[in-house]
Amino acid sequence: MVQMSLQRSLAISPSCSLSESLHRVGGARRRWASCRSQSSRFAYSARPSPIVLKTDSAIDPSEPKDLDAGSSASRSGPYSGPCHQPGTTGVMGASSTCSIKFLEKFVSWSTRYGEEAPPFIIYNDPLIKKELLLSGNQFTSDCSVALGKLRQKRLSLEHSGACCIVMPCQFLHTWYDEISQGCSVPFLHVGDCVVKELKATDLKPVEYGGNVRIGVLATNDTLATECYIDKLESQGFEVLCPDKASMERTVIPSVDAFMKGDMEGARNLLRVSLQVLLVRAVNTVILASDDLVGILPDDDPLLKRCIDPLDALVREAIVCTRTPCP
């Protein structure tokens, strides 16, 4: 495993309010300046930051969006094991893009008020995602091996002094229970972070006396159910998802077009998918798939009605690293 120390933090983006940032999607596709050397892959400020980066694979960075660092979320839930001092965040990834997007926001949002960025330790292995994809959400031998690797890396992060652990890749949360079982520190769940922030906002019911409606746009039914739908409904939210026809005609084809480089086709299909949910009086739509984030341009009006779950996860991780252990 290669280790390198980043002695400076990412440049800070202009601020925006929490309510605004909650409904904006991270800029996964914004351009970075051409890199002339390895040291120029990140934008630096003059303030030093104690950050440790560990990775088994090359990471392709993308520019952070202008979002708020504040969070209404706070640590909660039962956690067993020894008390870890606040400070280091452990990051487990199976997608270089998701991991670097998390780190960009984590560093820039946590330093925008002049504070030092919390240190972090990262383990990123894209091969694990391939092994899990081959299992098709079934507990095959390949799946068991992959989950075993993730549990081992989780233990390594705990022993390295991480005070909390996050998985920026939404896909991995399909196996959250198996990976997090027995964890001695807070292991943040992206669905819990999103629901916590939704509860803290002043969302108006779509009709008098009705429940707030939240749309969930996903490419994986199991992930959508386990990560978002069950959690939202347990908190009193009404949840709407695309029907089978919409999935087959717009959602899945949008991702396919994106993978093939057909940006116009991908964007048009995704816009249709979102409009189908919004015309049914949905207040906001959760982009419950890493493949859907970054398809639309940053200035697309529809993004104001969407949530990138990674944003909530970043805010909760910052709070967790700065909350003293009770």
XYZ file of C-alpha atoms in Angstrom:
326
model
C 0.000 0.000 0.000
C 1.495 3.339 -1.028
C 1.435 6.147 1.528
C 1.975 9.815 0.882
C 1.441 12.879 3.066
C -0.352 15.921 1.764
C 1.003 18.831 3.761
C -1.389 21.379 2.386
C -5.148 21.436 2.053
C -7.373 21.832 -0.972
C -8.395 25.341 -1.957
C -11.592 26.544 -0.332
C -14.619 27.144 -2.510
C -17.079 30.031 -2.000
C -19.787 29.305 0.525
C -23.493 28.737 0.237
C -26.191 27.983 2.777
C -26.932 24.542 4.176
C -30.406 24.474 2.704
C -28.978 25.380 -0.687
C -26.170 22.865 -0.521
C -28.543 20.102 0.458
C -30.279 20.424 -2.889
C -27.251 20.719 -5.123
C -25.276 17.923 -6.664
C -21.489 17.759 -6.420
C -19.599 18.792 -9.563
C -18.292 15.434 -10.669
C -17.611 16.602 -14.176
C -16.046 20.033 -13.708
C -12.672 20.461 -15.358
C -9.333 20.383 -13.626
C -6.335 22.284 -14.953
C -3.839 20.205 -16.888
C -1.336 18.558 -14.580
C 2.339 19.132 -15.399
C 3.661 17.233 -12.402
C 2.464 14.824 -9.765
C 2.538 17.537 -7.102
C 0.173 19.743 -9.098
C -2.739 17.289 -9.088
C -4.398 19.207 -6.268
C -5.092 22.911 -5.734
C -3.306 24.017 -2.585
C -3.638 26.786 -0.041
C -0.812 28.028 2.146
C -2.235 26.515 5.342
C -0.686 23.140 6.288
C -3.011 20.224 7.017
C -2.182 16.886 8.702
C -3.603 14.546 6.079
C -2.478 11.018 5.361
C -3.478 9.370 2.111
C -3.241 5.666 1.522
C -4.351 4.042 -1.705
C -3.761 0.935 -3.775
C -4.733 2.567 -7.045
C -4.375 5.779 -8.995
C -7.018 8.398 -8.282
C -8.477 10.675 -10.900
C -9.445 13.922 -9.118
C -12.387 16.137 -10.012
C -13.095 19.675 -8.796
C -15.266 20.240 -5.686
C -18.470 22.251 -5.867
C -19.284 25.377 -3.906
C -21.123 23.846 -0.975
C -21.440 24.549 2.717
C -19.348 22.821 5.354
C -21.961 23.120 8.093
C -24.147 20.227 9.071
C -27.239 19.890 11.145
C -26.433 16.221 11.561
C -24.737 14.880 14.675
C -23.392 11.579 15.892
C -26.029 9.223 17.160
C -26.734 5.544 17.555
C -25.174 2.781 19.669
C -21.478 2.139 19.151
C -19.584 -0.487 21.101
C -15.894 -0.781 21.823
C -13.191 1.588 23.064
C -13.530 5.363 22.987
C -11.479 6.912 20.171
C -10.436 10.530 20.413
C -11.909 12.847 17.790
C -9.662 13.441 14.795
C -9.014 10.886 12.085
C -11.581 9.729 9.547
C -11.231 6.316 7.960
C -12.350 6.158 4.322
C -13.168 2.858 2.597
C -13.673 3.075 -1.152
C -14.301 0.888 -4.171
C -14.379 3.748 -6.667
C -11.521 6.194 -7.198
C -13.932 8.865 -8.428
C -16.198 8.639 -5.366
C -13.271 8.553 -2.955
C -11.556 11.635 -4.352
C -14.853 13.559 -4.533
C -15.402 12.785 -0.854
C -11.894 13.926 0.083
C -12.148 17.146 -1.927
C -15.326 18.178 -0.139
C -14.154 16.868 3.223
C -11.007 19.000 3.137
C -12.423 22.143 1.524
C -15.573 22.291 3.681
C -13.728 21.555 6.935
C -11.194 24.359 6.342
C -13.403 27.170 5.088
C -13.541 28.829 8.537
C -9.784 28.744 8.987
C -9.645 25.448 10.873
C -7.235 22.664 10.089
C -8.623 19.815 8.012
C -9.055 16.618 10.053
C -6.566 13.881 9.139
C -7.832 10.890 7.220
C -6.721 7.420 6.187
C -8.054 5.976 2.952
C -8.260 2.489 1.533
C -9.495 2.318 -2.072
C -9.683 -0.870 -4.133
C -11.788 -0.822 -7.356
C -11.239 -4.570 -7.789
C -13.519 -5.229 -4.817
C -16.406 -3.512 -6.607
C -15.888 -5.778 -9.616
C -15.967 -8.840 -7.377
C -19.183 -7.689 -5.722
C -20.794 -6.834 -9.065
C -20.096 -10.343 -10.292
C -21.969 -11.724 -7.290
C -25.179 -9.946 -8.363
C -26.113 -9.084 -4.742
C -25.931 -12.784 -3.885
C -23.628 -14.227 -1.237
C -21.394 -16.189 -3.581
C -17.842 -17.267 -2.802
C -16.516 -14.193 -4.640
C -18.799 -11.982 -2.585
C -17.631 -13.569 0.679
C -13.997 -13.041 -0.244
C -14.609 -9.398 -1.180
C -16.544 -8.706 2.034
C -13.780 -10.382 4.008
C -11.273 -7.973 2.483
C -13.443 -5.004 3.377
C -13.851 -6.178 6.965
C -10.084 -6.584 7.258
C -9.516 -3.076 5.946
C -12.152 -1.761 8.337
C -10.247 -3.334 11.214
C -7.038 -1.772 9.918
C -8.671 1.645 9.930
C -9.904 1.125 13.487
C -6.445 0.057 14.662
C -4.913 3.051 12.871
C -6.869 5.376 15.150
C -9.875 6.306 13.012
C -12.618 7.860 15.140
C -15.237 7.165 12.447
C -15.418 5.268 9.157
C -17.204 6.200 5.932
C -17.829 4.544 2.559
C -18.190 7.227 -0.162
C -19.321 4.605 -2.711
C -23.089 4.193 -2.367
C -22.828 0.763 -3.995
C -20.976 -0.647 -0.975
C -23.860 0.214 1.349
C -25.761 -2.774 -0.040
C -23.494 -4.792 2.289
C -23.264 -2.207 5.067
C -24.476 -4.588 7.796
C -21.936 -7.276 6.867
C -19.033 -4.812 6.654
C -19.828 -2.774 9.774
C -20.728 -5.626 12.129
C -18.638 -5.406 15.296
C -17.095 -2.036 14.416
C -15.780 -0.286 17.536
C -16.206 3.264 16.165
C -19.091 5.064 14.433
C -19.511 3.611 10.948
C -21.556 6.222 9.101
C -24.387 5.059 6.845
C -25.101 7.315 3.874
C -28.861 6.714 4.136
C -28.928 7.721 7.812
C -27.000 10.907 7.009
C -29.438 11.888 4.241
C -32.527 11.187 6.342
C -31.094 13.132 9.287
C -30.578 16.217 7.116
C -33.990 15.910 5.491
C -35.612 15.839 8.926
C -33.693 18.971 9.919
C -34.883 20.995 6.913
C -38.198 22.798 6.717
C -39.691 20.799 3.867
C -43.306 21.697 3.192
C -45.869 18.943 2.613
C -46.917 18.627 -1.012
C -50.544 19.010 -0.077
C -52.359 20.104 3.046
C -52.357 17.308 5.561
C -50.148 15.102 3.379
C -46.682 13.714 4.017
C -43.532 15.097 2.440
C -42.747 13.120 -0.697
C -39.178 12.139 -1.474
C -38.188 10.653 -4.800
C -35.505 7.973 -4.917
C -33.771 7.522 -8.257
C -31.549 4.447 -8.281
C -30.258 1.775 -10.631
C -30.197 -0.899 -7.923
C -33.466 -1.853 -6.238
C -31.758 -3.535 -3.289
C -29.596 -0.482 -2.603
C -32.561 1.890 -2.906
C -34.629 -0.164 -0.463
C -31.976 -0.854 2.155
C -30.240 2.525 2.023
C -33.069 4.969 1.572
C -36.654 3.738 1.181
C -36.947 1.831 4.458
C -35.180 4.566 6.407
C -37.261 7.372 4.884
C -40.556 5.599 5.453
C -39.655 4.800 9.061
C -39.290 8.571 9.623
C -42.672 9.408 8.133
C -41.635 10.383 4.608
C -43.646 9.229 1.629
C -41.313 7.706 -0.965
C -41.816 7.529 -4.718
C -39.624 5.614 -7.163
C -39.720 5.249 -10.961
C -41.981 2.473 -12.197
C -40.656 -0.431 -14.237
C -41.354 1.273 -17.557
C -39.460 4.402 -16.535
C -36.522 2.338 -15.342
C -36.323 0.442 -18.619
C -36.891 3.440 -20.903
C -35.108 6.326 -19.193
C -33.086 5.570 -16.025
C -31.009 2.580 -17.171
C -30.601 3.918 -20.748
C -29.379 7.219 -19.286
C -26.537 5.474 -17.446
C -25.747 3.339 -20.506
C -25.518 6.452 -22.679
C -23.284 8.135 -20.110
C -20.925 5.156 -20.061
C -20.710 5.281 -23.853
C -19.897 8.981 -23.866
C -23.245 10.106 -25.261
C -23.681 13.053 -22.908
C -26.611 14.638 -24.719
C -28.556 11.395 -24.714
C -27.701 10.678 -21.070
C -28.771 14.137 -19.937
C -32.031 14.135 -21.849
C -33.009 10.729 -20.498
C -32.102 11.673 -16.920
C -34.116 14.896 -17.195
C -37.137 12.854 -18.235
C -36.608 10.500 -15.292
C -36.520 13.405 -12.860
C -39.523 15.158 -14.394
C -41.602 11.984 -14.083
C -41.024 12.051 -10.313
C -41.389 15.817 -9.908
C -44.750 15.989 -11.673
C -46.027 13.611 -8.991
C -45.466 16.377 -6.401
C -42.147 15.078 -5.123
C -40.346 17.672 -2.981
C -36.822 16.510 -3.760
C -35.094 13.571 -5.432
C -32.243 11.543 -3.982
C -29.746 10.446 -6.643
C -29.282 7.036 -5.073
C -26.618 5.829 -7.481
C -23.061 6.985 -8.063
C -23.662 6.509 -11.806
C -26.370 9.199 -11.846
C -24.338 11.912 -10.122
C -22.475 14.124 -12.563
C -24.549 13.462 -15.685
C -26.330 16.817 -15.663
C -24.330 20.060 -16.012
C -23.838 22.059 -12.840
C -26.169 24.855 -13.927
C -29.092 22.583 -14.747
C -32.197 23.830 -12.847
C -33.274 20.276 -12.069
C -30.259 19.822 -9.808
C -31.817 22.281 -7.363
C -34.427 19.608 -6.702
C -31.874 16.826 -6.218
C -29.667 15.566 -3.390
C -26.208 14.082 -3.788
C -25.971 11.736 -0.762
C -22.203 12.200 -0.659
C -22.746 15.760 0.584
C -24.605 14.587 3.689
C -21.954 11.932 4.340
C -19.173 14.536 4.185
C -20.941 16.878 6.597
C -21.602 14.096 9.090
C -17.983 12.903 8.892
C -16.738 16.425 9.703
C -19.083 16.639 12.693
C -18.023 13.199 13.869
C -14.306 13.984 13.763
C -14.873 17.133 15.819
C -17.249 15.706 18.406
C -15.581 14.648 21.677
C -16.214 11.057 22.665
C -18.815 10.936 25.492
